[in-house]
Steps between C-alpha positions, in 0.01 A plus 500: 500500500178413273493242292215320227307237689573169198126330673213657236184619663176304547306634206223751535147366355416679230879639438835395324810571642774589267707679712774420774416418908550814696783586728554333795503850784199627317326147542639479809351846576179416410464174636575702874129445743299843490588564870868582440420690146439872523218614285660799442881397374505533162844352336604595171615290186751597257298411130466617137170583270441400180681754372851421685448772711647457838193559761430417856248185563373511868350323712253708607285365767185599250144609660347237199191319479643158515276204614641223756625180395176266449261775486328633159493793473127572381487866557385761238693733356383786710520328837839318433642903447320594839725217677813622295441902616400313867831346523685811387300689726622242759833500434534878513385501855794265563718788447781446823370677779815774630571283809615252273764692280588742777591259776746410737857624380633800281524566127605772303366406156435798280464528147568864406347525156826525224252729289171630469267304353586270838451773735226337743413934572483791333416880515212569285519884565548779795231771639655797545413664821272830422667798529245644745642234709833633525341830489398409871791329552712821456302696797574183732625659848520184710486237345391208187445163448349307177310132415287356328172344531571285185146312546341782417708659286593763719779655619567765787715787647451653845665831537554629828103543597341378210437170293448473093381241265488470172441215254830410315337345199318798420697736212407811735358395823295714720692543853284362798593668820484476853574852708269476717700448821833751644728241599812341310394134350727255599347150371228430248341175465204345258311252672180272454234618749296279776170463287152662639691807675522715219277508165508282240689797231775472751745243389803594665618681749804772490661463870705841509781523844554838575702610768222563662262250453357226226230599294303218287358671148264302336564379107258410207580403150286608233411399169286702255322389230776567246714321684732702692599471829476773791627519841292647816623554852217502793578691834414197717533795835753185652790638702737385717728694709838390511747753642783398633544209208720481227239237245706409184349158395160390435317161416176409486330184472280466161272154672428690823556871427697536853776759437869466676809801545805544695649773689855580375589577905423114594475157369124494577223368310160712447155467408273733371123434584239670305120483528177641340347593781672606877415300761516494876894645572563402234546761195454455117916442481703407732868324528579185668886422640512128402859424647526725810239472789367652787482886481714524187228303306254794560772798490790321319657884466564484858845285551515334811896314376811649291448580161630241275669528144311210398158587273317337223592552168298276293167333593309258246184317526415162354128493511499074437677460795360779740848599557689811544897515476706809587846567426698720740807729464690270617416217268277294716144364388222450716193305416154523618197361478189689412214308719141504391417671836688810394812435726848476366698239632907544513611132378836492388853754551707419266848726542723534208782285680273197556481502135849511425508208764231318313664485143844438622443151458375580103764691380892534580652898573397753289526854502135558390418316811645681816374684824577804251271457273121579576175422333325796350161333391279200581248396260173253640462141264164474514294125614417483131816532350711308774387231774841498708650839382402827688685782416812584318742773598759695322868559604677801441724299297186373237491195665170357547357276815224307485345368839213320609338496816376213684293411772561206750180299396603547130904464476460208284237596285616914463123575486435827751155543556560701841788634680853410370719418777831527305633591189812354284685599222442232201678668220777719405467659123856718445529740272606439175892509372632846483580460129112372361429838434803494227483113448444310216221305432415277784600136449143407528409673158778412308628122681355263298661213695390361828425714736741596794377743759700800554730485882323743732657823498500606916724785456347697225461876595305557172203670769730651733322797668168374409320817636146304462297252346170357417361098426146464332317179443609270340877630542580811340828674720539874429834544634613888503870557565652844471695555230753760588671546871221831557197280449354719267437226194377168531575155338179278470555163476193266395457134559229244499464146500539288171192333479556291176841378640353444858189301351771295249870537737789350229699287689341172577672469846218789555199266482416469864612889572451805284762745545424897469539618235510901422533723172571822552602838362664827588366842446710802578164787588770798523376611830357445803211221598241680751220183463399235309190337475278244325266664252339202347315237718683281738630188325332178561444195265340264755330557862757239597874456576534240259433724149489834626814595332464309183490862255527281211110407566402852517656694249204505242261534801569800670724813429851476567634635817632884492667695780557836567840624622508875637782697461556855525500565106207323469280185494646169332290225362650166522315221322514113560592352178296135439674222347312548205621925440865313549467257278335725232809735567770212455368390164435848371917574628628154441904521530707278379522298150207239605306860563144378554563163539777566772283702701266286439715143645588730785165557612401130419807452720400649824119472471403228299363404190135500621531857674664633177272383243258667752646788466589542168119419443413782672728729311405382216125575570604864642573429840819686540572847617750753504560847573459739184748824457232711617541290865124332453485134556347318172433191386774359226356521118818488331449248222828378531482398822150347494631334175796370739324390765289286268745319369616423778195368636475270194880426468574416874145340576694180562338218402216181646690244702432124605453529886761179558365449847198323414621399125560110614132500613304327251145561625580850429350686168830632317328810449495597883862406524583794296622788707396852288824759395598771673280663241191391635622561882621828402122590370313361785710726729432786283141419513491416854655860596305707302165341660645392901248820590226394372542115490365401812316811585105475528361666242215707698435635862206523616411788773189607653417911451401668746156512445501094475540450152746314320836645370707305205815633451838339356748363709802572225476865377384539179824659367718201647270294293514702183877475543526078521261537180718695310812336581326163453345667125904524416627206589216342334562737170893399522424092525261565220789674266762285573343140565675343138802546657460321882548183522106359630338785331631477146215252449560152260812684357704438783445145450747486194812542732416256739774188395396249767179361669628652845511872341159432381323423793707798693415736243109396561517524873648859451252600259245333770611758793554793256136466360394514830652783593403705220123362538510584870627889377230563266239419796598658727503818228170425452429439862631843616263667224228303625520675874559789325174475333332420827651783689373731234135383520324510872683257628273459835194441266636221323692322803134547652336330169648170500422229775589454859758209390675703239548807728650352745714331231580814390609624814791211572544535092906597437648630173687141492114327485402757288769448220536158559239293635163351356294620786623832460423561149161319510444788793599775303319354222193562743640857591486576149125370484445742735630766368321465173182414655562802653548714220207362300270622849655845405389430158843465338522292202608127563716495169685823645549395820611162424707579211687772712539254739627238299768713287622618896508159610441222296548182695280612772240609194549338208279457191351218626375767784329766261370232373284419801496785590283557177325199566383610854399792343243364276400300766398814701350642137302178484337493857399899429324405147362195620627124482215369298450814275664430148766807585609304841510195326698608241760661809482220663645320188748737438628468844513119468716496157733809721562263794524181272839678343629522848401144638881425526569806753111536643554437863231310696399851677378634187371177368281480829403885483358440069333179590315660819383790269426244181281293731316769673394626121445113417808500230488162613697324143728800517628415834516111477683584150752797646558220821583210269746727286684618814535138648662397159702787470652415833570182396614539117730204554220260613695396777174444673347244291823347484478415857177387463549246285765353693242434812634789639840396638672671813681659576504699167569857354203467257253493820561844551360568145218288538426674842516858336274438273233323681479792734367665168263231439364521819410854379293366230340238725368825674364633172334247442303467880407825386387388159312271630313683790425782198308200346317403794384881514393567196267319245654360199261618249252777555182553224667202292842693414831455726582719743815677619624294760388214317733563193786650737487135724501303109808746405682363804400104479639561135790674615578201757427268267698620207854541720780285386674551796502093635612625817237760576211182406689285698462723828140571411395140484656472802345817650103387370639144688571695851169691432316149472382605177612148299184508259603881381824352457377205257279747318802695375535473150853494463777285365743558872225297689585173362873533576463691823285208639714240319853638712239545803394124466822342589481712859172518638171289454288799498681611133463158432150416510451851338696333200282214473162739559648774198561162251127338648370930423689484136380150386805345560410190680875328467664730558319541846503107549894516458491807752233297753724166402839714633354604782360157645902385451641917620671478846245738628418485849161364391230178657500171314084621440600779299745318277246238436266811386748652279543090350142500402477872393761380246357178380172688455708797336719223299221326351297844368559470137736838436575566139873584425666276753672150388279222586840252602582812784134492633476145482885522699348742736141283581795207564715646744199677695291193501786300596563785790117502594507144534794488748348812693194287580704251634723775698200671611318121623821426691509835659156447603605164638768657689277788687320218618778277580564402888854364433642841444448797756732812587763659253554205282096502395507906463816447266380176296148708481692776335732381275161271352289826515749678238639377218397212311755229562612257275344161493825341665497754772135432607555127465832451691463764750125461583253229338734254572609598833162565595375182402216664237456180268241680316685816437814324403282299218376831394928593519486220231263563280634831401827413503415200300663236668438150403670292726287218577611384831512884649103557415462108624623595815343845518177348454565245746562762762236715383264178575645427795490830655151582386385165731753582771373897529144368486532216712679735795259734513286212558245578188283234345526375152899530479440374149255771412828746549700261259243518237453873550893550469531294201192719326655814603838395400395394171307832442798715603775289253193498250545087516851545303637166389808602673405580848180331500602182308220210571769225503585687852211622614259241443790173685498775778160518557413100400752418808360801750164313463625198569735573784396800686366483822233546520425335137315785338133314320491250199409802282776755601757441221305486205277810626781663607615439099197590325478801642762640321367683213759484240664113577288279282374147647687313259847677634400358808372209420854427342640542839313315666521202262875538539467511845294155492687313200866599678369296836760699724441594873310621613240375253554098563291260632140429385380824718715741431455416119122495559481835584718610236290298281146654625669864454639437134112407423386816610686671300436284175134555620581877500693491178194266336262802585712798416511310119167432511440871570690594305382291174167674546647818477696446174259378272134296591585278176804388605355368783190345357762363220672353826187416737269595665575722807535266833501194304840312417416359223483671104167436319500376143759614298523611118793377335881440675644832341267680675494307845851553485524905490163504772720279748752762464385794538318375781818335636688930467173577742683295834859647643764392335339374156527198344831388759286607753256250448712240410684551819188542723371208301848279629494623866106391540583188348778419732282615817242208338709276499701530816153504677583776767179545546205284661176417339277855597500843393843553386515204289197581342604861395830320360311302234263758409847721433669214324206465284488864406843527469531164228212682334691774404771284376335228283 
């Protein structure tokens, strides 16, 4: 029982679900793994149409295009078709091979067609036999015998003596005859001969047994130019005596020519040998005993043992094999094998009872089955058809055996490549039930329920008396039983597989095992059956087992199959009708009330909806055929019908379906879950059929004449192509007429019935798949025409015109790559080059040619084509007039505005070909320009500059776009090498006007420079870059250089100084400081030296006055890289200090030496992790100064050290004068912190020093400190002099004690005695008046003064003359005083200068 599943579905992304869960055995069914599902079981579902109708839904295992879960599918329209018609193409060759339908057991299933529009045969008309014939026949005096040689449309009589033939298809044939011999004919065979004995006319031989002898005549078919066909017999002068034998059967083999034939006195197997030539005892013919040896081998007429009753009736040949089976009188079947050597090797005996012993096990008693019954005919299965199964043989009773033979290295595999060993019956078809010729409809046509196999009927004796029969590939059975007790009527009873209901069996128990299946139909012929024979060619839809009977595959490909049956009133023609005459039968005769639509269910019933809406398509589109009342077989035009079969097309197309296998997959796109209608399946297997020929076919062969040349010729026939075309032309003209009303091809008006988001999304995946298809038919319309075209021009020429790569392409090229690959129409696209090219050599008109072309076959010539085809042409017009003459140049420009229409479609092979022949007549702008337009045309999206502004990310799709069209650019780069070398040849200006070249190379810059296309600049800066050529590339006057080298800046330093260089070229002198400023911080790989170059570029860059820039940002800028210079100095000094450095060796220098020759560090950085550490005082007061730290106790200490260390150094390397080093550190260090109050504060510096003369050992002289002092330039004495009075008033160690203060004393008076002069100096250089006003020079005391005002202002000014002004003075005035009074120093020299400075001093204060 089914029942509704109450859990909803996982929704679909992008659909809605408004509908309920599906049934639990279909779910069930399609949830089963793809080992155990047959891809050819088809079940069917009970549904109804929009319209209420009651219709069949199944579940046709559909050949569709759909992609796999997770995969996108991407393909074009064209290409995703090819895969659907590969995958029908596929599945057709899946067809059940016979071994698997016809295996181990019996069956007796028959479907005897009720009426006869279901009749699987039919006669189509009957040859009389001439009346000259019987003529003959009445003057017959010994005996007669008829056939047929249905190949050739032949058909035969030997009377007495003499043979005739005559052609039955012929209205009033000529009689051939043979009389040329005395002796009554007893046999006649037609045979294939052994090639190279006889000429190559000959293309069969007659083998004629006489009682006398065998005679071998020679054959030729003819065909004259109108068309008709003649017959010729050769005397070949080959004879063989053969008195004494009775030869009633032939055979020949067709692969080897040998010929085979029996004596009617024995049981014996013979050859006949033939030759061209006689050799050695050996004659031109001669006969070969291949079962009897010894003397009978070389006279077998001479019996050496009792004649036996026992003789062949019946030998066959299958070629695939090399085998030969006989069947004797007494029902027994031999089998040999035909060696390569020529021998013939007696494998297998297989009597009549060791059959009946074989199949007892198969089958319980039957009368059709008993030692009473014998087998009148054995028919060969070829390899092709059947792997296991051999041969089938025919019981007097109708029954049929089918046997295989195996050998003992192949039992399990059933393959026989060489001698079978054994041989087993594998199946048992009965006859059908005595009453199907009188039944009713078979339950199969009108059972609408499940299917139940009929019981197998082993008693039936609906054959009885089968008098003969005959089996063709893939299964026809000619069964001939006589009709009356006399034998002088036959019945013919017809049968051949199903293969519709074999490819799709009904009952699902069936899946792992198709059953055989048979239709098949009586025909009463009203007398007597003297041969039959296949006049059409033999049946095969595959080269393989698997396939070769699929009929369905065929039946728009080659000619259905027809059979001649010979009687002795005449010559019937029986006719294989194809599913699709049937079908067009049933719905032109529907029965019933449903009428159409019955017939219609009951095919949909046993063959599927796919196969029917296949077949109605091909109705519809005039497909069908039928036998008119004048007996000619036509193709159906009835409007009715056609009018039927369309609506049935479009009413029972079924409709798109979600494929619920991968529907809970959410990765997947909901538009590739979509499964296409029957519809769509039922179209790709039309189109699929109507081109399996020609699909995978190469489209040339090439041969070598024999003189050496080169031969073209088709591989399909010409005809067979004109054919698909025309069928293809219909089916494109009916899809055309009635596209409003399918479902996928009615366009945005469909669209209004959809109710939910599911139906949406179906309805576009169907109209996805249908599109295809039809795309995929109209080019392969067009692609037929287009070989037609080339096989009407000289095909050799052109194949020889285009290169070495594309004819060897064109040599592996299919129709498949032709219709629907890229590389194959881009190589016809060069075939058709060719072919014009060619035509314009003849001096054919290029508008003609190409618009004949293009109206043939547009896609593969288009308008874009004439075009350039147009444009090449004035090209060549251009080169003859002249490319500098005013009539080229005007071409020239003609041809440039023709292949700027077609930039879109101009492929790079002609853009390479009009730039060549632009260049070589120096159209140098017209080539950059036509370039340039083709790159952007390629591009129209701008994917590429996209990508480019994102730094080029990968992967990406957009790279491919970029990549495209640089390859174009790198066209123009070669333009403009050219350009360039035509300057270098030529002189600019010649008797003070321009010449040619000259304005062609400006034309071209101008062109470059004018392009708007930022990709194409891009590449070229980056082209004149790899060229070296950096000043052409800051000489362009264009507005892309700026930004090109701005995004280049950020990734190289090259670009980057170029930035700075273009701004320093342009004026712009902050904007290259900021570049030089970013790249002293970039994280290029670049030395500390460099940076520091870049720092001072940009200060000197930063401080050029530059009009238009805001003074705060410059003054910002000078800030930040004087504040960067400053700490590279210090970076670069400690890196210097490092190189030199014995502490640090190995890997941990090499990497402490990098890292400081890089980047500039921050101040913390080089402080912490190096000054510090490495004990560099100096550096680390430098650290200080630009960082502009003020703490008092750090620079204390830091100057300590840097004291300290200074002695220490000097003193260890055991130099002189340690102090000398002090004093020179202390200059140096005040130079290089430019004596900053901070870092080179006196209230530190000059304590420091005051106690390092007092305490260092050695003491350094008396005078060190205050020389050390006054050689500062920029400390004034009286900043000193403070100190040093502080020093000496504070009384702290280690200035105590008379000594210690003495010499502190005696250096504070040298520099008062410093500071005195300086003022003095100084006065003198102010104003001379002033200092008279004050006194006169050297003396300390004023002369007479003139009024207090006035000696007031004088003692002023002169007191601004000494350091520190008035204070100053005062203060020098109070430290004197107190070194007076505390009477440091002794009565001498020093004591003396004292007072005189006192004096002075007090003068300039009273």
């Amino acid at each position: 029982m089914s029942f509704i599943l109450e859990t909803p579905q996982r929704p679909l992304p992008g659909t809605y679900f408004s509908t309920p869960a599906a049934h639990r055995e279909s779910s069930a069914l399609s949830a089963r793994p793809d080992a155990f599902r047959s891809s050819s079981i088809n079940y069917p579902m009970l549904s109804r149409t929009s319209s209420g109708r009651q219709e069949i839904q199944s579940s046709t295992n559909q050949p569709t295009s759909q992609a796999a879960p997770n995969v996108v599918d991407t393909l074009k329209p064209v290409e995703r078709a090819a895969r659907t018609i590969n995958q029908s193409l596929a599945q057709e060759t899946r067809f059940p091979e016979l071994d698997s339908y016809v295996g181990q057991g019996i069956s007796s299933d028959y479907d005897v067609a009720p009426t006869a529009p279901w009749a699987p045969f039919q006669k189509t008309k009957m040859y009389e036999i001439p009346d000259r014939i019987f003529e003959q026949y009445n003057r017959a005096q010994v005996s007669t015998m008829m056939g047929l040689f249905a190949e050739l449309n032949l058909a035969w009589i030997a009377i007495d003596n003499a043979l005739y033939l005559w052609d039955f298809t012929h209205p009033n044939p000529d009689l051939i005859g043979f009389e040329d011999q005395p002796n009554s004919i007893t046999a006649v065979r037609l045979v294939i001969p052994r090639l190279g004995v006889f000429v190559s006319a000959i293309s069969h031989l007659l083998v004629i047994a006489t009682t006398a002898e065998i005679l071998l005549v020679g054959l030729s078919r003819d065909t004259s130019p109108t068309g008709s066909e003649s017959v010729s017999l050769y005397q070949t002068r080959m004879a063989l005596s053969t008195k004494g034998m009775d030869i009633t059967v032939i055979e020949g083999s067709s692969a080897t020519g040998r010929i085979f034939f029996s004596n009617r006195g024995d049981n014996d197997v013979y050859e006949l040998t033939y030759q061209q030539e006689e050799k050695w005892f050996q004659g031109r013919v001669g006969k070969v005993n291949r079962t009897s040896h010894g003397l009978a081998t070389l006279a077998p007429n001479i019996t050496f043992k009792p004649r036996s009753s026992e003789h062949v009736l019946q030998m066959v040949v299958d070629d695939t094999r090399n085998l030969l089976y006989t069947l004797s009188s007494t029902s027994a079947i031999r089998i040999f094998h035909m060696t390569p050597q020529g021998s013939l090797d007696s494998t297998i005996n297989k009597p009549f009872s060791e059959i009946l012993s074989n199949i007892g096990h198969m089958v319980s008693r039957t009368e059709l089955l008993t030692p009473a019954v014998s087998i009148v005919s054995i028919n060969p299965i070829p390899s092709n058809e059947a792997s296991k199964l051999h041969l089938m043989a025919t019981t007097s009773t109708g029954c049929r055996l089918f046997l295989s033979a195996t050998a003992a290295s192949s039992f399990l595999s059933g393959a026989v490549s060489g001698k079978p060993t054994s041989m087993q019956v594998q199946h048992i078809k009965f006859p059908p039930q005595q009453t199907s010729q009188t039944a009713s409809p078979s339950r199969a046509l009108t059972n609408l329920g499940p299917y139940q196999g009929p019981p197998v009927d082993t008693q039936s004796k609906a054959l009885d008396r089968t008098r003969t029969a005959r089996r063709y590939p893939p299964g026809y059975f000619f069964c001939f039983v006589p009709q009356d007790a006399q034998g002088f009527t036959d019945t013919l009873f017809i049968s051949s597989p199903d293969p519709g209901r074999i490819n799709r069996p009904q009952d699902p128990s069936q899946m792992m095992r198709t059953t055989y299946q048979e239709h098949s139909i009586w025909l009463n012929l009203d007398s007597r059956a003297e041969d039959v024979g296949m006049i059409s060619p033999p049946f095969g839809a595959g080269t393989q087992a698997a396939g070769f009977g699929n009929e369905l595959a065929v039946q728009f490909d080659k000619p259905a199959s027809e059979f001649a049956i010979l009687t002795n009133t005449g010559i019937h023609i029986i006719r294989r009708r194809r599913l699709v005459d049937i079908f067009a039968a049933g719905i032109r005769f529907g029965s019933g009330d449903d009428g159409t639509g019955g017939e219609t269910v009951r095919f949909i019933r046993l063959y599927g909806r796919g196969e029917v809406i296949a077949t109605a398509l091909a109705v519809a589109c005039g497909q069908g055929q039928d036998v008119t009342s004048d007996s000619r077989v036509a193709k159906i035009t009835d409007p009715d019908i056609l009018e039927r079969a369309r609506q049935v097309f479009i009413d029972y197309g079924g409709k798109p379906q979600l494929n619920e296998n991968i529907v809970m997959d959410q990765n997947a796109l909901a538009l590739d879950n979509i499964r296409p209608s029957p519809r769509h399946e039922g179209l790709a297997l039309y189109i699929s059929r109507l081109v399996r020929s020609v699909w995978k076919s190469p489209v040339i062969t090439e041969m070598v004449t024999p003189l050496g040349g080169l031969s073209v010729a088709s591989t399909v026939r010409i005809p067979k192509l004109l054919d698909v075309q025309r069928d293809l032309t219909k089916l494109q003209e009916f899809l055309n007429d009635n596209k409003g009303f399918i479902d996928g091809l009615a366009g945005p008006d469909s669209l209004m019935h959809v109710t939910t988001k599911q139906d949406e999304v179906a309805l576009q995946a169907e109209h996805r798949a249908l599109h295809s298809l039809v795309t995929l038919i109209t080019d392969i319309v067009e692609g037929i025409s287009f070989v037609l075209v080339l096989f009407d021009e000289r095909v050799e020429e052109i194949v020889l015109a285009i290169s070495d790569a594309a004819r060897q392409q064109m040599r592996q090229l299919t129709y498949e790559g032709l219709f629907a690959t890229s590389a194959g129409k881009e190589l016809a696209k060069e075939l058709v080059k060719a072919i014009v090219n060619r035509n314009i050599a003849n001096g054919s008109n290029v508008d003609t040619v190409a618009e004949a072309l293009r109206r043939r076959c547009g896609s593969f010539c288009s308008a874009d084509d004439v075009v350039i085809f147009k444009a090449q042409e004035q090209i060549k017009r251009a080169q003859e007039a002249g490319g500098n003459s005013d009539l080229g140049r005007r071409l020239l420009n003609e041809s440039l505005v023709l292949f700027t229409q077609v930039s879109p479609s101009l492929s790079r092979e002609h853009l390479v070909w009009a730039l060549n022949q632009y260049v070589a007549m120096e159209f140098y702008g017209g080539a950059i320009k036509l370039a340039l337009n083709v790159a952007m045309e390629a591009d129209r999206g701008n994917r590429a500059l996209s990508w480019l502004s994102d730094n080029k990310p990968l992967p990406d799709p957009r790279e491919e776009a970029y990549n495209a069209r640089l390859n174009i650019y790198k066209l123009v780069h070669g333009i403009i090498v050219n350009v360039d070398q035509a300057s270098r040849r030529a002189p600019s200006t010649l008797d003070g006007e321009t010449t040619t070249t000259a304005v062609r190379v400006i034309e071209a810059n101008d062109e470059i420079n004018r392009s708007t296309d930022e990709v194409f600049q891009y590449s070229l800066y980056d082209w004149y870059l790899e060229q070296g050529w950096t000043d052409r590339l800051l000489a362009v006057d264009s507005s892309y250089v700026e930004p090109y080298l701005q995004s280049k800046a950020t990734q190289t330093v090259g670009h980057a100084d170029l930035l700075w260089r273009y701004y320093s070229q342009k004026n712009r002198y902050f904007d290259a400081a900021t570049v030089q400023l970013d790249l002293a911080k970039s994280d290029f790989v670049l030395p500390l030296e460099k940076r520091i170059e870049y720092l001072t570029r940009a200060r000197t860059n930063g401080s050029t006055n530059n009009p238009g820039y805001d003074r705060q940002k410059r003054q910002a800028l000078l800030k930040e890289v004087s504040d960067q210079l400053d700490i590279a100095y210090i970076q670069d000094d400690v890196l210097a200090r490092l190189r030199s450095d014995a502490r640090l060796d190995g890997d941990r220098k090499a990497e402490v030496l990098r890292i400081l020759d890089g980047k500039v560090l921050s101040l913390d950085e080089l402080f912490n992790n190096y000054t510090d550490q490495a004990a560099y005082y100096d550096l680390s007061l430098l650290i200080y100064e630009v960082a502009d730290h003020r703490h008092p106790t750090h620079i204390s200490a830091t100057w300590q050290s840097i004291i300290n260390q200074t002695h220490a150094t000097t003193v260890e390397k055991g130099q002189p004068a340690a102090h000398e080093a002090v004093a020179e550190t202390i200059r140096s260090m005040g130079t290089r912190l430019q004596f900053s109050e901070s870092t080179f504060p006196m209230s530190i510096v000059v304590p420091l020093l005051a106690r390092y003369a007092q305490t260092a050992t050695p003491l350094p002289p008396p005078s060190f400190l205050p020389t050390t002092l006054l050689s500062l330039p920029l400390i004034p004495p009286i900043t000193i002099l403070h100190e040093l009075a502080t020093l000496y008033f504070n009384d702290e160690a280690p200035f105590q004690g008379r000594a210690a203060r003495r010499l502190l004393a005696r250096d504070t008076l040298v520099v008062a005695t410093r500071w005195w002069e300086d003022g003095q100096r100084r006065r003198h250089e102010v104003g001379g008046s002033a200092a008279s006003v004050a006194g006169v020079a050297g003396d300390f005391h004023a002369g007479s003064l003139r009024g207090a005002a006035g000696r007031s202002e004088r003692l002023r000014l002169a007191r601004d003359a000494f350091g520190g002004g008035e204070e100053g003075v005062v203060e020098v005035s109070e430290v004197l005083d107190s070194l007076w009074k505390d009477e440091v120093f002794g009565e001498g020299k020093e004591k003396e200068e004292l007072r005189a400075l006192r004096r002075g001093v007090d003068g300039l204060l009273r």
